[in-house]
CSV table of C-alpha atoms and ligand atoms in Angstrom, one decimal:
chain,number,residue,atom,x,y,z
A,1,UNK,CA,204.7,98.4,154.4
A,2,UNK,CA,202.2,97.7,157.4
A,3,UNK,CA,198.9,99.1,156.0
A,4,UNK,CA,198.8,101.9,159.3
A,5,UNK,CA,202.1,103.5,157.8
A,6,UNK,CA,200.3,103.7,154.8
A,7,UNK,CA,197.2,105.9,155.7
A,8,UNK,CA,200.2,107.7,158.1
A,9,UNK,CA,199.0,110.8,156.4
A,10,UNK,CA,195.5,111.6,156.0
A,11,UNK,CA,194.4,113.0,152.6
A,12,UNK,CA,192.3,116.0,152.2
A,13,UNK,CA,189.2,114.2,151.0
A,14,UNK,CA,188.5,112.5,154.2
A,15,UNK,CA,190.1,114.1,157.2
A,16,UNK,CA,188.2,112.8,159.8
A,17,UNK,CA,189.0,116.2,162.1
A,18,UNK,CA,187.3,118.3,159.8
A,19,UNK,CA,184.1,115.8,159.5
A,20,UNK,CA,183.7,115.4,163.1
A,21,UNK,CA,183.0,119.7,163.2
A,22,UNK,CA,181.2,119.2,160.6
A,23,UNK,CA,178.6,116.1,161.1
A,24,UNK,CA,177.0,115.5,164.4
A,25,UNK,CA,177.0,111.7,165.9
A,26,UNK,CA,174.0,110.0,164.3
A,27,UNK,CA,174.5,106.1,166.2
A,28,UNK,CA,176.2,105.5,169.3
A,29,UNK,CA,177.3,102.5,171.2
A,30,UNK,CA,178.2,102.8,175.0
A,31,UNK,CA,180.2,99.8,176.5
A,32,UNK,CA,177.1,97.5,174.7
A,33,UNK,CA,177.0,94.0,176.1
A,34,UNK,CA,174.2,91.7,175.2
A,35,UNK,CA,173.4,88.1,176.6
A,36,UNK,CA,170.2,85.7,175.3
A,37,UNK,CA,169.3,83.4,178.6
A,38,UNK,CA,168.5,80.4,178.0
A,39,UNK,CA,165.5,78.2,179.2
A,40,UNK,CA,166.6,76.5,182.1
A,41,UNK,CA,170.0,78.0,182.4
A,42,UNK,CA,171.0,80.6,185.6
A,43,UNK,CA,173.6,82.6,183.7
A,44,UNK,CA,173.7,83.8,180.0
A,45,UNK,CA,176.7,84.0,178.3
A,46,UNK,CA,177.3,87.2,176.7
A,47,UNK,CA,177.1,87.2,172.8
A,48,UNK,CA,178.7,90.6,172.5
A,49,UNK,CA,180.4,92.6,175.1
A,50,UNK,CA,182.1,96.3,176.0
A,51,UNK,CA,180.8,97.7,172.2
A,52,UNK,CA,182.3,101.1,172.0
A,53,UNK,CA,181.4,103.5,168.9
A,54,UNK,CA,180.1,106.5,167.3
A,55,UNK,CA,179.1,106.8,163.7
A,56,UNK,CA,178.9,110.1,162.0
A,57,UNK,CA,175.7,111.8,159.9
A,58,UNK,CA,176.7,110.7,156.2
A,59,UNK,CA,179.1,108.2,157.3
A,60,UNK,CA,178.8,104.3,156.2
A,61,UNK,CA,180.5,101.9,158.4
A,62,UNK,CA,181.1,97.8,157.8
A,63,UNK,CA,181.0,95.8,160.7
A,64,UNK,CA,183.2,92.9,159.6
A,65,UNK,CA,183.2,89.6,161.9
A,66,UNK,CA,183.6,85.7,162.2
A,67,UNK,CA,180.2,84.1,162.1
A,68,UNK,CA,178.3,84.3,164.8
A,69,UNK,CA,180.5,87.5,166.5
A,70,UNK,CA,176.9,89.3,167.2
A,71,UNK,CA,177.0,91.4,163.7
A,72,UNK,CA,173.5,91.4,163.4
A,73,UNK,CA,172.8,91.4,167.2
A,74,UNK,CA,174.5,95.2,167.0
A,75,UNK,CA,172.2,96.1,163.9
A,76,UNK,CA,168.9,94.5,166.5
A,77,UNK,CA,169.6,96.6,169.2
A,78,UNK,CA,170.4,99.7,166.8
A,79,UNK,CA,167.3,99.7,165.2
A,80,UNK,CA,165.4,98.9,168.7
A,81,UNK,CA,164.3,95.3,168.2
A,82,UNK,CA,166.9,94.2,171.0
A,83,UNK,CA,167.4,96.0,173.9
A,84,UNK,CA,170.9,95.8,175.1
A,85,UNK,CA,171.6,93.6,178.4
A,86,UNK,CA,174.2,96.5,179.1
A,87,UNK,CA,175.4,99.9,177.9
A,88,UNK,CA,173.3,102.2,176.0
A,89,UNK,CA,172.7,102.8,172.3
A,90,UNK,CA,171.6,106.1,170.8
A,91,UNK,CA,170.8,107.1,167.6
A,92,UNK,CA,170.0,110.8,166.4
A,93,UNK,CA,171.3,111.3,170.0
A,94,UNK,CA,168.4,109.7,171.9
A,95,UNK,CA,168.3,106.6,173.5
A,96,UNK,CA,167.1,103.5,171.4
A,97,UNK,CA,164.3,102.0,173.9
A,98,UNK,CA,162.1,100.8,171.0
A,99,UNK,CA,161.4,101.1,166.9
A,100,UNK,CA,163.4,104.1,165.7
A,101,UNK,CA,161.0,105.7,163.0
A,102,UNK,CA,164.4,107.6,161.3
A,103,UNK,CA,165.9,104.2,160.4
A,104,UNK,CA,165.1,101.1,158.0
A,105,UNK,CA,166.5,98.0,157.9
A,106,UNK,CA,168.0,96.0,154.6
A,107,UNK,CA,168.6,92.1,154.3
A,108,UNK,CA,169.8,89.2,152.5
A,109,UNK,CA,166.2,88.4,151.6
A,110,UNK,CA,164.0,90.5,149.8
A,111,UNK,CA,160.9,89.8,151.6
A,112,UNK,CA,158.9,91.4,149.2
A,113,UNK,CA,154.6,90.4,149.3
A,114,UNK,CA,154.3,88.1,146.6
A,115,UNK,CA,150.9,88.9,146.4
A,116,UNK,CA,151.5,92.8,145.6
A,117,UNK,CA,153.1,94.5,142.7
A,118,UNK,CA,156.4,95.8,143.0
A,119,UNK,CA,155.0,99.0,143.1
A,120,UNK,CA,152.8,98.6,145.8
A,121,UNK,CA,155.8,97.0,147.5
A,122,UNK,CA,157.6,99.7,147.4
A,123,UNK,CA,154.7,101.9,148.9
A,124,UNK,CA,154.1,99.6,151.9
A,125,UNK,CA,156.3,101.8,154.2
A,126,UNK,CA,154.3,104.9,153.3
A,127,UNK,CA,150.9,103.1,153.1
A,128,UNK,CA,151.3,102.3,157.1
A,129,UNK,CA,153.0,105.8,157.7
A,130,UNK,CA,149.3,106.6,156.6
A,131,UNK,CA,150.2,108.6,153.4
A,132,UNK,CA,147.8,109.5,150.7
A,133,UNK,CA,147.3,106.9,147.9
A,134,UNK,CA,148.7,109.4,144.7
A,135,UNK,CA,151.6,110.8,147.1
A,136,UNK,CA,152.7,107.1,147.7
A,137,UNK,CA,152.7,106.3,143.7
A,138,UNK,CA,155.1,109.1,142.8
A,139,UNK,CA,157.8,108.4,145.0
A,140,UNK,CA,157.7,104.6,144.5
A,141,UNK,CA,157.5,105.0,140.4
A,142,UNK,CA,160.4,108.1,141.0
A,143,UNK,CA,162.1,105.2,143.4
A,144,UNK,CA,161.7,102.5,140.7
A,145,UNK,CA,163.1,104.8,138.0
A,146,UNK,CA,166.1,105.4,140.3
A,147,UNK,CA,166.5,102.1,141.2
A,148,UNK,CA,166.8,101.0,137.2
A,149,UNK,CA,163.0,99.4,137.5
A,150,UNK,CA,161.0,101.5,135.5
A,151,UNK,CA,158.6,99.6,133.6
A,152,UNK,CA,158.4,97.3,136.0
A,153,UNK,CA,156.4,98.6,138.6
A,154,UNK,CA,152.8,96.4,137.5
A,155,UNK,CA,155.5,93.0,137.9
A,156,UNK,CA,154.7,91.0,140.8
A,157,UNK,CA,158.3,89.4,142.7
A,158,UNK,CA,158.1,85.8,140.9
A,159,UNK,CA,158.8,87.8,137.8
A,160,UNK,CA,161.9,89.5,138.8
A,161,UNK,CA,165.5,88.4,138.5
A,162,UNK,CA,167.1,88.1,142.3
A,163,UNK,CA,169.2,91.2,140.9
A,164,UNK,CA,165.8,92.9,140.3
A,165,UNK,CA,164.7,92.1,143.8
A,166,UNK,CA,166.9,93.0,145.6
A,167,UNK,CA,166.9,96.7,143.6
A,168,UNK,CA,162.8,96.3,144.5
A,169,UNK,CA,164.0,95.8,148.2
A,170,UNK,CA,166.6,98.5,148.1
A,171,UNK,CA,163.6,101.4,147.1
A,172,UNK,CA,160.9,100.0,149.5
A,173,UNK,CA,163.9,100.5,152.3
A,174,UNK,CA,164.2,104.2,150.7
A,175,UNK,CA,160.5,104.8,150.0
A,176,UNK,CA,159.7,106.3,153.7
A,177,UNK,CA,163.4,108.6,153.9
A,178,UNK,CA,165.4,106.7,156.1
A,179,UNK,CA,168.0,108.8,157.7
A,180,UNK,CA,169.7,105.5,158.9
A,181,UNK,CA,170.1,102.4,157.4
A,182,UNK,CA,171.1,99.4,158.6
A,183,UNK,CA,172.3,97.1,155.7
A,184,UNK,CA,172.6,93.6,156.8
A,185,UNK,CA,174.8,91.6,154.0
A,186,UNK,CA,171.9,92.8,151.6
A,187,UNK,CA,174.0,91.9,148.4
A,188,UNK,CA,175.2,87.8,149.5
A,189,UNK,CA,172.7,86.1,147.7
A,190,UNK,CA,173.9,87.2,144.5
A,191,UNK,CA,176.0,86.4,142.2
A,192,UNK,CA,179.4,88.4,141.5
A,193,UNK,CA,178.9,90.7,138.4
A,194,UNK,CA,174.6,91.6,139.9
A,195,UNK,CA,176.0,92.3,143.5
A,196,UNK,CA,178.7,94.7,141.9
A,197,UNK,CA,175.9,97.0,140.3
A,198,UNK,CA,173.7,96.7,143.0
A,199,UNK,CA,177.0,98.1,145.1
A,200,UNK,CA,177.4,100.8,142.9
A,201,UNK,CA,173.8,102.0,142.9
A,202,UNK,CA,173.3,102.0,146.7
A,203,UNK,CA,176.7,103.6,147.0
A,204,UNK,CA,175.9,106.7,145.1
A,205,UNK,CA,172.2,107.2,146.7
A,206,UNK,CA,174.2,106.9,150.1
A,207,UNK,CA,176.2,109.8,149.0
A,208,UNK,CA,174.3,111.5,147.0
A,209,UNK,CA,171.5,111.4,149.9
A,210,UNK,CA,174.1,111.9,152.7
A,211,UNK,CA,172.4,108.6,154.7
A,212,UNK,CA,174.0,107.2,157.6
A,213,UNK,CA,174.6,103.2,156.8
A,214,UNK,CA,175.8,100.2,159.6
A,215,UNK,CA,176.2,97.5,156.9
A,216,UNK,CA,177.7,94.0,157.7
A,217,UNK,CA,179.4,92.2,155.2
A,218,UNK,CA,181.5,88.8,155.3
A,219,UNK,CA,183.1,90.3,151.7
A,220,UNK,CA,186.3,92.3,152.4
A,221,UNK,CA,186.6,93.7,149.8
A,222,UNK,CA,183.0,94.9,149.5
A,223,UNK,CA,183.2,96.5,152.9
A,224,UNK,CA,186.7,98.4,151.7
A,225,UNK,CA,185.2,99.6,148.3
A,226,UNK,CA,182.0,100.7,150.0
A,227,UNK,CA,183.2,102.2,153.3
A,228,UNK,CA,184.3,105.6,155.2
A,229,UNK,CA,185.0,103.0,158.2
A,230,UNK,CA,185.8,99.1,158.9
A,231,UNK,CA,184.8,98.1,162.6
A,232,UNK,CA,186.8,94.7,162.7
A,233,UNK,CA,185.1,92.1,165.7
A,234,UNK,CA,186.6,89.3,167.5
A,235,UNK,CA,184.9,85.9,167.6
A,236,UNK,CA,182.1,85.7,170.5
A,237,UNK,CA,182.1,87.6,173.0
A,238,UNK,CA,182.3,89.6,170.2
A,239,UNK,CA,183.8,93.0,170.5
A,240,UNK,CA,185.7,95.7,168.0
A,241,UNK,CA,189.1,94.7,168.2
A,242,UNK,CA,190.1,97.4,165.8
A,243,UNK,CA,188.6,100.6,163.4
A,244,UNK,CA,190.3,100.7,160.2
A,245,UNK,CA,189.8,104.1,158.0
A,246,UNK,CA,189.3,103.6,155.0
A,247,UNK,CA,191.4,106.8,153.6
A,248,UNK,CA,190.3,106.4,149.8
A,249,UNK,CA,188.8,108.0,146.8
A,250,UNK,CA,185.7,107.0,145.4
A,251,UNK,CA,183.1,106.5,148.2
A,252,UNK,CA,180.6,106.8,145.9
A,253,UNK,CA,182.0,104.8,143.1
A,254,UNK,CA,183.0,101.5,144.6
A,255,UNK,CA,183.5,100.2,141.2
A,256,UNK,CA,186.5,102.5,140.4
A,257,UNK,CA,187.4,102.2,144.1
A,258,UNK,CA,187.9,98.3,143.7
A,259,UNK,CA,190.8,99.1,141.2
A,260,UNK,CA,193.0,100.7,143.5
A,261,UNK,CA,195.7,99.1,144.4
A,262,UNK,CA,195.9,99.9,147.9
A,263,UNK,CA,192.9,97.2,148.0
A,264,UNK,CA,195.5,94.4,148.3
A,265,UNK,CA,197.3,95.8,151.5
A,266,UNK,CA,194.3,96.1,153.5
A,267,UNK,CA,192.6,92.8,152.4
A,268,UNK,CA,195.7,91.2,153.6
A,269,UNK,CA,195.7,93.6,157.5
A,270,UNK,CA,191.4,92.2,157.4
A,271,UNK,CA,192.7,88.6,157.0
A,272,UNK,CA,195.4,89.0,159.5
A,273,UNK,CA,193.0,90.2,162.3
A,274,UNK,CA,190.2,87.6,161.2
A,275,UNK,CA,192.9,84.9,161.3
A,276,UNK,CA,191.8,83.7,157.8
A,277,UNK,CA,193.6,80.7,156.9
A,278,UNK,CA,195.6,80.4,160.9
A,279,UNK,CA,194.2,77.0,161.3
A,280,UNK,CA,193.8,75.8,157.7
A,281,UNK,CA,196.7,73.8,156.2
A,282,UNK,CA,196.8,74.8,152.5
A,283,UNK,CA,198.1,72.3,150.1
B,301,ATP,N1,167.3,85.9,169.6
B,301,ATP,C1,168.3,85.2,170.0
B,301,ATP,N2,168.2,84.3,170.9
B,301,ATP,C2,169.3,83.6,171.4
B,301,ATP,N3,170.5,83.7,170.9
B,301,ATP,C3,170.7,84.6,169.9
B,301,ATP,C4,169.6,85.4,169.4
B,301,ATP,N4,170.1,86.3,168.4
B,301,ATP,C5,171.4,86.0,168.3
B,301,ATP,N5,171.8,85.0,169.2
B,301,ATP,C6,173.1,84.5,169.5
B,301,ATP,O1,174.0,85.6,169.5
B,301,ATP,C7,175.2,85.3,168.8
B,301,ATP,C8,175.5,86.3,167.8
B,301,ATP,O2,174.5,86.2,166.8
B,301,ATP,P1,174.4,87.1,165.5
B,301,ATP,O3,173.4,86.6,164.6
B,301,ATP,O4,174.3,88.5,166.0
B,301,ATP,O5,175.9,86.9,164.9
B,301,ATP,P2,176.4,87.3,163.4
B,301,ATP,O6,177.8,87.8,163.7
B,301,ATP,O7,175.5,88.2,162.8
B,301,ATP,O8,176.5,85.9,162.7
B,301,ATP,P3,176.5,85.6,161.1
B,301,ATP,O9,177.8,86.3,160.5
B,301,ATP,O10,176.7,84.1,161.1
B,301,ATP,O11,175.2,86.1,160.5
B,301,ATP,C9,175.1,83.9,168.3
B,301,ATP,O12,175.7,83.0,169.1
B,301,ATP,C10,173.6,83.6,168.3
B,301,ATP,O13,173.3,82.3,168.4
């Protein structure tokens, strides 16, 4: 059965009708194109082109891409680093046309100061916002705590695990109350069993904190399991050749989420529009 007869009939939990009266748009892309020129070179090519979406308050959305499709050019020009070449991108319904204060960015690496405790990691965000020294402490030791860090707050990065780290990372990103985050493949680096927890913690803190999260992932399955929304992109130009909904329990729980067995089916629909294995003779 093709994986759109499937999700024919959409469940209670996530009607998307009755989310769209109920959450305003929080990003927005506008026929997006964006081309880098090149020294010495008249015409650019584009790297993305004709990027159409909207993203929902609460919602979390995977981009999911060949390499190289303009993933983490979308997440650039979201955030304001990047402005687009074409079309406009809003966020909290204005126009992107610098740094957004409302959103934070997480990535593959940590980047964590190896010359400051994790703690005073954590508080960097606030310590530039400008806020007072004994405010800053209690939200990163409350952040730590939440994160599964407590008692490590006096460590410095060389003595955490990469799991660790990346948990560090994941409460500096929340220290300053990000509305938006943009999550780019912020779990890759580790290995299978750490990135599971790690998926499970930042799922519940999305939901439980109702944040709006653009996250690319080259995992399938970690985009289904942690997902309201897939955005599927062709190779460059890259553009969304189609929006899967992800009409399943257990958006904050992508651990029990992963066990469903209508997993399998839409692996399979992800690997047929990503061409996965088209030009690959298996033996
Ligand atoms: N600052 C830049 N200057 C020039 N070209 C760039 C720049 N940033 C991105 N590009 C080009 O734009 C295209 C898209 O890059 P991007 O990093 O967004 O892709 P991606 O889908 O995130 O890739 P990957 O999955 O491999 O991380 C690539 O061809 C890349 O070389």
């Amino acid at each position: 059965m093709a994986v759109k007869e499937m999700y024919a009939v959409t469940p209670q939990w996530n009607n998307p009708a009755l989310k769209e009266e109920l959450e305003p748009t929080e990003i927005e892309f506008r026929n997006v194109g964006k081309c880098f020129p090149a020294k010495g070179k008249a015409d650019a090519p584009f790297a993305i082109r004709e990027v159409n979406f909207k993203i929902r308050r609460g919602e979390v959305v995977s981009i999911i891409g060949p390499s190289g499709c303009g993933k983490s050019t979308i997440l650039n020009m979201g955030s304001g680093l990047y402005r687009p070449s074409e079309g406009e991108v809003f966020v909290g319904g204005e126009p992107v046309t610098g740094p957004v204060p409302q959103v934070a960015f997480m990535l593959q690496k940590d980047l964590l100061m190896p010359w400051r405790s994790i703690r005073r990691n954590v508080e960097l965000g606030l310590e530039i916002q400008g806020v007072p020294a004994a405010t800053r402490q209690k939200v990163a030791l409350d952040l730590l705590d939440r994160c599964h860090l407590n008692g490590y707050a006096d460590h410095y990065p060389f003595q955490l695990s990469g799991g660790m780290r990346q948990r560090a990372a994941l409460a500096r990103t929340l220290a300053i109350d990000p509305q938006v985050l943009f999550l780019d493949e912020p779990f890759s680096a580790l290995d299978a069993q750490t990135k599971m927890i790690l998926q499970q913690d930042m799922a519940r803190m999305l939901f439980d904190e109702k944040k709006t999260a653009l996250f690319i992932t080259h995992d399938l399955i970690e985009g289904i399991a942690m997902s309201d929304r897939l955005l599927v992109m062709s190779a460059r130009p890259g553009t969304i050749i189609e929006e899967i909904s992800i009409d399943l329990p257990f958006r904050d729980n992508p651990l029990e989420r992963r066990k469903l067995p209508e997993i399998g089916p839409l692996v399979g629909r992800l690997m047929e529009l990503l061409q996965v294995g088209a030009d690959t003779e298996l033996h």
